[in-house]
Amino acid sequence: MAILSDIDIKKYLEEELIIIDPLKDPERQIQPSSVDLRIGSEFKGFRIIRKPCIDPMDKSDIESYMESIHIEEGGSFIIHPGEFALATTYETVKIPSNLVARVEGRSSMGRLGITMHVTAGYIDPGFWGKITLEISNIGKMPVALYPGQRVCQIVFETMTSPSQKPYGHPDRDSKYMGQQRPETSKIKHDYELKSP
């Protein structure tokens, strides 16, 4: 696998093989081997619930464990130490079947103790939608996040050949295809957890 350079990223964008919409400021957002992405205005955080744990086999909806928060223009979302929240990129991204992508945090955010993805920074070939960010504050101080702020970067890698069944293929269980807002876990739909 090879990482696309800024030259190749621009070429893929011009040919609409990669779509990042809206790409507000290409000259500043396109980095030597990545594209900076901004955070959207919708967040989800866990409610205080009276359950011993989140059980993926529980028939209740995981969505009910979280609350949605919309930040108005000029406002900020404050993430406190030890907190976890979901958000999405402001941009909608489309990945072709011959590339994979990874979301990485920006160094400037990491130096504040903010991680932008807990484990799911990998984006399958064929995906399109807003990318869900799994944000944690592992620092000692609360940090303000502003909608439209550059918080992460997307890196593109070529595959040895195009995927035969990319994300979104009818034979795939593509639970998060086309997402436009922060989506809670859909783990209860995993085939190994479904009741017979």
Coordinates of N, CA and C in Angstrom, one line a residue:
M1 N 0.8 -1.2 0.0 CA 0.0 0.0 0.0 C 0.9 1.2 0.0
A2 N 0.4 2.3 -0.7 CA 1.1 3.5 -0.7 C 0.2 4.7 -0.4
I3 N 0.7 5.6 0.4 CA -0.1 6.8 0.8 C -0.1 7.8 -0.3
L4 N -1.2 8.4 -0.6 CA -1.3 9.4 -1.6 C -0.6 10.7 -1.2
S5 N 0.1 11.3 -2.1 CA 0.7 12.6 -1.8 C -0.3 13.7 -2.1
D6 N 0.1 14.9 -1.8 CA -0.8 16.1 -2.1 C -1.1 16.2 -3.6
I7 N -0.1 15.8 -4.4 CA -0.3 15.8 -5.9 C -1.4 14.9 -6.3
D8 N -1.3 13.6 -5.7 CA -2.3 12.6 -6.1 C -3.6 12.9 -5.5
I9 N -3.7 13.5 -4.3 CA -4.9 13.8 -3.7 C -5.7 14.8 -4.5
K10 N -4.9 15.9 -5.0 CA -5.5 16.9 -5.9 C -6.1 16.3 -7.1
K11 N -5.3 15.4 -7.7 CA -5.7 14.7 -9.0 C -7.0 13.9 -8.7
Y12 N -7.0 13.1 -7.7 CA -8.2 12.3 -7.3 C -9.4 13.2 -7.1
L13 N -9.2 14.4 -6.4 CA -10.3 15.3 -6.2 C -10.8 15.9 -7.5
E14 N -9.9 16.3 -8.4 CA -10.2 16.9 -9.6 C -11.0 16.0 -10.5
E15 N -10.6 14.7 -10.5 CA -11.3 13.7 -11.3 C -12.6 13.1 -10.6
E16 N -12.9 13.7 -9.4 CA -14.0 13.2 -8.5 C -14.0 11.8 -8.2
L17 N -12.8 11.2 -8.1 CA -12.6 9.8 -7.6 C -12.7 9.8 -6.1
I18 N -12.1 10.9 -5.5 CA -12.4 11.1 -4.1 C -13.3 12.4 -4.0
I19 N -14.3 12.3 -3.2 CA -15.1 13.5 -3.0 C -15.0 13.9 -1.5
I20 N -14.7 15.2 -1.3 CA -14.8 15.8 0.0 C -15.6 17.1 -0.2
D21 N -16.8 17.1 0.4 CA -17.7 18.2 0.1 C -18.4 18.7 1.4
P22 N -18.2 20.0 1.7 CA -17.5 21.0 0.9 C -16.0 21.0 1.4
L23 N -15.2 21.2 0.4 CA -13.8 21.4 0.7 C -13.6 22.9 0.7
K24 N -13.7 23.6 1.8 CA -13.8 25.0 1.9 C -12.5 25.7 1.5
D25 N -11.4 25.2 1.9 CA -10.1 25.9 1.7 C -9.0 24.9 1.3
P26 N -9.1 24.4 0.0 CA -8.2 23.4 -0.4 C -6.7 23.7 -0.2
E27 N -6.3 25.0 -0.4 CA -4.9 25.4 -0.3 C -4.4 25.2 1.1
R28 N -5.3 25.3 2.1 CA -4.9 25.2 3.5 C -5.2 23.8 4.0
Q29 N -6.3 23.2 3.6 CA -6.7 21.9 4.1 C -5.9 20.7 3.5
I30 N -5.5 20.9 2.3 CA -4.7 19.8 1.7 C -3.2 19.9 2.2
Q31 N -2.8 18.9 2.9 CA -1.5 18.8 3.5 C -0.6 18.0 2.6
P32 N 0.7 17.8 3.0 CA 1.6 17.0 2.1 C 1.1 15.6 1.8
S33 N 0.4 14.9 2.8 CA -0.1 13.6 2.5 C -1.4 13.3 3.2
S34 N -2.2 14.4 3.4 CA -3.5 14.2 4.0 C -4.4 15.4 3.7
V35 N -5.6 15.4 4.2 CA -6.5 16.5 4.1 C -7.1 16.8 5.4
D36 N -7.0 18.0 5.9 CA -7.6 18.4 7.2 C -9.1 18.4 7.1
L37 N -9.8 17.8 8.0 CA -11.3 17.8 8.1 C -11.7 18.6 9.3
R38 N -12.9 19.2 9.2 CA -13.5 20.0 10.2 C -14.6 19.2 11.0
I39 N -14.9 19.7 12.2 CA -15.9 19.1 13.0 C -17.2 19.7 12.7
G40 N -18.3 18.9 12.7 CA -19.6 19.4 12.5 C -20.2 20.0 13.7
S41 N -21.5 20.3 13.7 CA -22.2 21.0 14.8 C -23.0 20.1 15.7
E42 N -23.1 18.8 15.4 CA -23.9 17.8 16.2 C -23.0 16.9 16.9
F43 N -23.3 16.7 18.2 CA -22.5 15.8 19.1 C -23.5 14.9 19.8
K44 N -23.0 13.8 20.3 CA -23.7 12.9 21.1 C -22.9 12.5 22.3
G45 N -23.5 12.5 23.5 CA -22.8 12.1 24.7 C -23.6 11.2 25.5
F46 N -23.0 10.4 26.3 CA -23.7 9.4 27.1 C -24.5 10.1 28.3
R47 N -25.7 9.6 28.5 CA -26.5 10.1 29.6 C -26.1 9.3 30.8
I48 N -26.4 9.8 32.0 CA -26.2 9.0 33.2 C -27.4 8.0 33.2
I49 N -27.1 6.7 33.2 CA -28.1 5.7 33.2 C -27.9 4.7 34.4
R50 N -29.0 4.1 34.7 CA -29.0 3.2 35.9 C -29.0 1.8 35.4
K51 N -27.9 1.5 34.7 CA -27.7 0.1 34.2 C -26.3 -0.3 34.6
P52 N -26.1 -1.6 34.9 CA -24.7 -1.9 35.3 C -23.7 -1.9 34.1
C53 N -24.2 -2.0 32.9 CA -23.3 -1.9 31.7 C -24.0 -1.8 30.4
I54 N -23.3 -1.5 29.4 CA -23.9 -1.5 28.0 C -23.7 -2.9 27.5
D55 N -24.8 -3.6 27.2 CA -24.8 -5.0 26.8 C -25.2 -5.0 25.3
P56 N -24.3 -5.4 24.4 CA -24.7 -5.4 23.0 C -25.9 -6.4 22.7
M57 N -26.1 -7.4 23.6 CA -27.1 -8.4 23.4 C -28.5 -7.9 23.9
D58 N -28.5 -6.8 24.7 CA -29.7 -6.2 25.3 C -30.6 -5.7 24.1
K59 N -31.8 -6.0 24.2 CA -32.8 -5.6 23.1 C -33.1 -4.1 23.1
S60 N -32.8 -3.5 24.2 CA -33.1 -2.0 24.3 C -32.1 -1.3 23.3
D61 N -32.5 -0.1 22.9 CA -31.8 0.6 21.9 C -30.6 1.4 22.5
I62 N -29.4 1.1 22.0 CA -28.2 1.8 22.5 C -28.4 3.3 22.3
E63 N -29.2 3.7 21.3 CA -29.4 5.1 21.1 C -30.0 5.8 22.3
S64 N -30.8 5.1 23.1 CA -31.4 5.7 24.3 C -30.4 6.0 25.4
Y65 N -29.2 5.5 25.3 CA -28.1 5.8 26.3 C -27.5 7.1 26.0
M66 N -27.7 7.7 24.9 CA -27.0 8.9 24.5 C -28.0 10.1 24.2
E67 N -27.5 11.3 24.4 CA -28.3 12.5 24.1 C -27.6 13.2 23.0
S68 N -28.4 13.9 22.1 CA -27.9 14.7 21.0 C -27.8 16.1 21.4
I69 N -26.7 16.8 21.0 CA -26.5 18.2 21.3 C -26.1 18.9 20.0
H70 N -26.9 19.9 19.7 CA -26.6 20.7 18.5 C -26.0 22.1 19.0
I71 N -24.8 22.4 18.4 CA -24.1 23.7 18.8 C -24.4 24.7 17.8
E72 N -25.0 25.8 18.2 CA -25.3 26.9 17.3 C -24.0 27.6 16.9
E73 N -24.1 28.3 15.8 CA -22.9 29.0 15.2 C -22.3 30.0 16.3
G74 N -21.0 29.9 16.4 CA -20.3 30.7 17.4 C -20.2 30.0 18.7
G75 N -21.0 29.0 19.0 CA -20.9 28.3 20.2 C -19.8 27.2 20.2
S76 N -19.7 26.5 21.3 CA -18.7 25.5 21.4 C -19.2 24.3 22.2
F77 N -18.6 23.1 22.0 CA -18.9 21.9 22.7 C -17.7 21.7 23.7
I78 N -18.0 21.7 25.0 CA -17.0 21.5 26.0 C -16.8 20.0 26.3
I79 N -15.7 19.4 26.1 CA -15.4 18.0 26.4 C -14.5 18.0 27.7
H80 N -15.0 17.4 28.7 CA -14.3 17.4 30.0 C -13.4 16.2 30.1
P81 N -12.4 16.3 31.0 CA -11.5 15.1 31.2 C -12.3 13.8 31.5
G82 N -11.9 12.8 30.8 CA -12.5 11.5 31.0 C -13.8 11.3 30.2
E83 N -14.3 12.3 29.6 CA -15.5 12.2 28.8 C -15.3 11.6 27.4
F84 N -16.4 11.1 26.8 CA -16.4 10.5 25.5 C -17.6 11.1 24.8
A85 N -17.4 11.5 23.5 CA -18.5 12.0 22.8 C -18.4 11.6 21.3
L86 N -19.5 11.6 20.6 CA -19.5 11.3 19.2 C -19.8 12.6 18.5
A87 N -19.2 12.8 17.3 CA -19.5 13.9 16.4 C -19.2 13.4 15.0
T88 N -19.4 14.3 14.0 CA -19.0 13.9 12.7 C -18.2 15.0 12.1
T89 N -17.5 14.6 11.0 CA -16.9 15.7 10.2 C -17.9 16.6 9.6
Y90 N -17.6 17.8 9.3 CA -18.4 18.7 8.6 C -18.6 18.3 7.2
E91 N -17.5 17.7 6.7 CA -17.5 17.3 5.3 C -18.1 15.9 5.1
T92 N -18.7 15.7 3.9 CA -19.1 14.4 3.5 C -18.0 13.9 2.6
V93 N -17.6 12.6 2.8 CA -16.5 12.0 2.1 C -17.0 10.8 1.3
K94 N -16.4 10.6 0.1 CA -16.7 9.4 -0.7 C -15.3 8.9 -1.1
I95 N -15.2 7.5 -0.8 CA -13.9 6.8 -1.1 C -14.1 5.9 -2.2
P96 N -13.2 5.9 -3.2 CA -13.4 4.9 -4.3 C -13.0 3.5 -3.9
S97 N -13.3 2.5 -4.8 CA -13.2 1.1 -4.4 C -11.7 0.7 -4.4
N98 N -10.8 1.5 -4.9 CA -9.4 1.1 -4.9 C -8.5 1.8 -3.8
L99 N -9.2 2.5 -2.9 CA -8.5 3.2 -1.8 C -9.1 2.9 -0.5
V100 N -8.3 2.9 0.5 CA -8.8 2.9 1.9 C -8.3 4.2 2.5
A101 N -9.0 4.6 3.6 CA -8.6 5.9 4.2 C -8.5 5.7 5.7
R102 N -7.8 6.6 6.4 CA -7.6 6.5 7.8 C -7.9 8.0 8.3
V103 N -8.6 8.1 9.4 CA -8.7 9.4 10.1 C -7.7 9.4 11.2
E104 N -6.9 10.4 11.2 CA -5.9 10.6 12.3 C -6.2 12.0 13.0
G105 N -5.9 12.1 14.2 CA -6.0 13.3 14.9 C -5.0 14.3 14.5
R106 N -5.2 15.6 14.6 CA -4.2 16.6 14.3 C -3.4 16.7 15.6
S107 N -2.1 17.0 15.4 CA -1.1 17.1 16.4 C -1.5 18.2 17.4
S108 N -2.1 19.3 16.9 CA -2.5 20.4 17.7 C -3.6 20.0 18.7
M109 N -4.5 19.1 18.3 CA -5.5 18.6 19.2 C -4.9 17.6 20.2
G110 N -4.1 16.7 19.7 CA -3.5 15.7 20.6 C -2.7 16.4 21.7
R111 N -2.1 17.5 21.5 CA -1.3 18.2 22.5 C -2.2 18.9 23.5
L112 N -3.5 18.9 23.3 CA -4.4 19.3 24.3 C -5.1 18.2 25.0
G113 N -4.7 16.9 24.6 CA -5.2 15.7 25.3 C -6.5 15.2 24.6
I114 N -6.8 15.7 23.4 CA -8.0 15.3 22.7 C -7.7 14.3 21.6
T115 N -8.3 13.1 21.7 CA -8.2 12.1 20.6 C -9.5 12.2 19.8
M116 N -9.4 12.0 18.5 CA -10.5 12.1 17.6 C -11.1 10.8 17.2
H117 N -10.4 9.7 17.4 CA -11.0 8.4 17.2 C -10.4 7.5 18.2
V118 N -11.3 6.7 18.8 CA -10.8 5.8 19.8 C -10.2 4.5 19.2
T119 N -10.9 3.9 18.3 CA -10.3 2.7 17.6 C -10.7 2.7 16.1
A120 N -11.8 3.4 15.8 CA -12.4 3.2 14.4 C -11.9 4.3 13.5
G121 N -10.6 4.4 13.2 CA -10.1 5.4 12.3 C -10.0 5.0 10.9
Y122 N -10.4 3.7 10.6 CA -10.2 3.1 9.3 C -11.5 3.3 8.5
I123 N -11.4 3.6 7.2 CA -12.6 3.9 6.4 C -12.4 2.9 5.2
D124 N -13.4 2.1 5.0 CA -13.4 1.1 3.9 C -13.5 1.7 2.5
P125 N -13.0 1.0 1.5 CA -13.3 1.4 0.1 C -14.8 1.4 -0.1
G126 N -15.2 2.4 -0.9 CA -16.7 2.4 -1.2 C -17.5 3.2 -0.2
F127 N -17.0 3.6 0.9 CA -17.7 4.4 1.9 C -18.1 5.8 1.4
W128 N -19.3 6.2 1.7 CA -19.6 7.7 1.6 C -20.5 8.1 2.7
G129 N -20.3 9.3 3.1 CA -21.0 9.9 4.3 C -20.1 10.8 5.1
K130 N -20.7 11.3 6.2 CA -19.8 12.0 7.1 C -19.1 11.0 8.0
I131 N -17.9 11.3 8.4 CA -17.2 10.3 9.2 C -17.4 10.6 10.7
T132 N -17.8 9.5 11.4 CA -18.1 9.7 12.8 C -16.7 9.8 13.5
L133 N -16.7 10.8 14.4 CA -15.5 11.0 15.2 C -15.8 10.5 16.7
E134 N -14.9 9.7 17.2 CA -15.1 9.2 18.6 C -14.1 9.9 19.5
I135 N -14.6 11.0 20.1 CA -13.7 11.9 20.8 C -13.6 11.6 22.3
S136 N -12.4 11.7 22.7 CA -12.1 11.5 24.2 C -11.2 12.6 24.6
N137 N -11.3 13.0 25.9 CA -10.4 14.0 26.5 C -9.6 13.2 27.5
I138 N -8.4 12.9 27.2 CA -7.5 12.2 28.1 C -6.6 13.1 28.9
G139 N -6.8 14.4 28.7 CA -6.0 15.4 29.4 C -6.6 15.8 30.8
K140 N -6.1 16.8 31.4 CA -6.5 17.3 32.7 C -7.5 18.4 32.7
M141 N -7.7 19.1 31.6 CA -8.5 20.3 31.5 C -9.6 20.1 30.5
P142 N -10.8 20.7 30.7 CA -11.8 20.7 29.7 C -11.3 21.5 28.5
V143 N -11.8 21.1 27.3 CA -11.4 21.7 26.0 C -12.6 22.1 25.2
A144 N -12.6 23.3 24.6 CA -13.7 23.7 23.8 C -13.5 23.3 22.4
L145 N -14.5 22.7 21.7 CA -14.5 22.4 20.3 C -15.5 23.2 19.6
Y146 N -15.1 23.8 18.5 CA -15.9 24.7 17.7 C -16.3 24.1 16.4
P147 N -17.6 24.1 16.1 CA -18.0 23.6 14.7 C -17.3 24.4 13.6
G148 N -16.8 23.7 12.7 CA -16.0 24.2 11.6 C -14.5 24.2 11.8
Q149 N -14.1 23.9 13.1 CA -12.7 23.8 13.4 C -12.0 22.6 12.8
R150 N -10.8 22.7 12.3 CA -10.1 21.6 11.8 C -9.6 20.7 13.0
V151 N -10.0 19.5 13.1 CA -9.7 18.7 14.2 C -9.0 17.4 13.9
C152 N -9.1 16.9 12.6 CA -8.5 15.7 12.2 C -8.0 15.7 10.8
Q153 N -7.4 14.7 10.3 CA -7.0 14.6 8.9 C -7.3 13.2 8.4
I154 N -7.5 13.2 7.1 CA -7.8 11.9 6.4 C -6.6 11.6 5.5
V155 N -6.2 10.4 5.6 CA -5.0 9.9 4.8 C -5.6 8.8 3.9
F156 N -5.2 8.8 2.6 CA -5.6 7.8 1.6 C -4.5 6.9 1.2
E157 N -4.8 5.6 1.1 CA -3.8 4.6 0.7 C -4.4 3.8 -0.4
T158 N -3.5 3.5 -1.4 CA -3.9 2.6 -2.5 C -3.9 1.2 -2.1
M159 N -4.8 0.4 -2.7 CA -4.8 -1.1 -2.4 C -4.2 -1.8 -3.6
T160 N -3.9 -3.0 -3.4 CA -3.2 -3.8 -4.5 C -4.2 -4.0 -5.7
S161 N -5.5 -3.9 -5.4 CA -6.5 -4.0 -6.5 C -7.8 -3.4 -5.9
P162 N -8.7 -3.0 -6.8 CA -10.0 -2.5 -6.3 C -10.7 -3.6 -5.5
S163 N -11.5 -3.2 -4.5 CA -12.2 -4.2 -3.7 C -13.3 -4.8 -4.6
Q164 N -13.5 -6.1 -4.5 CA -14.6 -6.8 -5.2 C -15.9 -6.5 -4.6
K165 N -16.0 -6.4 -3.3 CA -17.3 -6.0 -2.6 C -17.0 -4.8 -1.7
P166 N -16.9 -3.6 -2.2 CA -16.6 -2.5 -1.3 C -17.8 -2.2 -0.3
Y167 N -17.5 -1.4 0.6 CA -18.5 -1.0 1.6 C -19.7 -0.4 0.8
G168 N -20.9 -0.8 1.2 CA -22.1 -0.4 0.5 C -22.6 -1.4 -0.5
H169 N -21.8 -2.4 -0.8 CA -22.2 -3.5 -1.7 C -23.4 -4.2 -1.1
P170 N -24.3 -4.7 -2.0 CA -25.5 -5.3 -1.5 C -25.3 -6.6 -0.6
D171 N -24.1 -7.2 -0.8 CA -23.8 -8.4 0.0 C -23.1 -8.0 1.3
R172 N -22.9 -6.8 1.6 CA -22.2 -6.3 2.8 C -23.2 -5.8 3.8
D173 N -22.9 -5.9 5.0 CA -23.7 -5.3 6.1 C -23.1 -3.9 6.4
S174 N -23.4 -2.9 5.6 CA -22.8 -1.6 5.6 C -23.7 -0.7 6.5
K175 N -23.6 -0.8 7.8 CA -24.6 -0.2 8.7 C -24.5 1.3 8.8
Y176 N -23.3 1.9 8.4 CA -23.1 3.3 8.6 C -23.0 4.0 7.2
M177 N -23.3 3.4 6.1 CA -23.2 4.0 4.8 C -24.2 5.2 4.7
G178 N -23.7 6.3 4.2 CA -24.5 7.5 4.0 C -24.8 8.3 5.3
Q179 N -24.2 8.0 6.4 CA -24.5 8.7 7.6 C -24.3 10.2 7.5
Q180 N -25.2 11.0 8.1 CA -25.1 12.4 8.0 C -25.0 13.1 9.3
R181 N -25.1 12.3 10.4 CA -25.0 12.8 11.8 C -24.3 11.8 12.6
P182 N -23.9 12.1 13.8 CA -23.2 11.1 14.7 C -24.2 9.9 14.9
E183 N -23.7 8.8 14.6 CA -24.5 7.5 14.8 C -23.9 6.7 16.0
T184 N -24.9 6.3 16.8 CA -24.5 5.5 17.9 C -24.1 4.1 17.4
S185 N -23.5 3.3 18.2 CA -23.1 1.9 17.8 C -24.3 1.1 17.3
K186 N -24.2 0.4 16.3 CA -25.2 -0.5 15.8 C -24.7 -1.9 15.9
I187 N -24.0 -2.2 17.0 CA -23.4 -3.5 17.2 C -24.4 -4.6 17.4
K188 N -25.6 -4.2 17.9 CA -26.6 -5.2 18.1 C -27.1 -5.8 16.7
H189 N -26.7 -5.2 15.6 CA -27.1 -5.7 14.3 C -26.0 -6.7 13.7
D190 N -24.9 -6.8 14.5 CA -23.8 -7.7 14.0 C -24.4 -9.1 13.9
Y191 N -24.0 -9.8 12.9 CA -24.6 -11.2 12.6 C -24.4 -12.1 13.8
E192 N -23.2 -12.0 14.4 CA -22.9 -13.0 15.5 C -23.7 -12.7 16.8
L193 N -24.3 -11.5 16.9 CA -25.0 -11.2 18.1 C -26.5 -11.3 17.9
K194 N -27.0 -11.5 16.7 CA -28.4 -11.6 16.4 C -28.9 -12.9 16.9
S195 N -30.1 -12.9 17.5 CA -30.8 -14.1 18.0 C -31.2 -15.0 16.8
P196 N -31.0 -16.3 17.0 CA -31.4 -17.2 15.8 C -32.9 -17.2 15.6

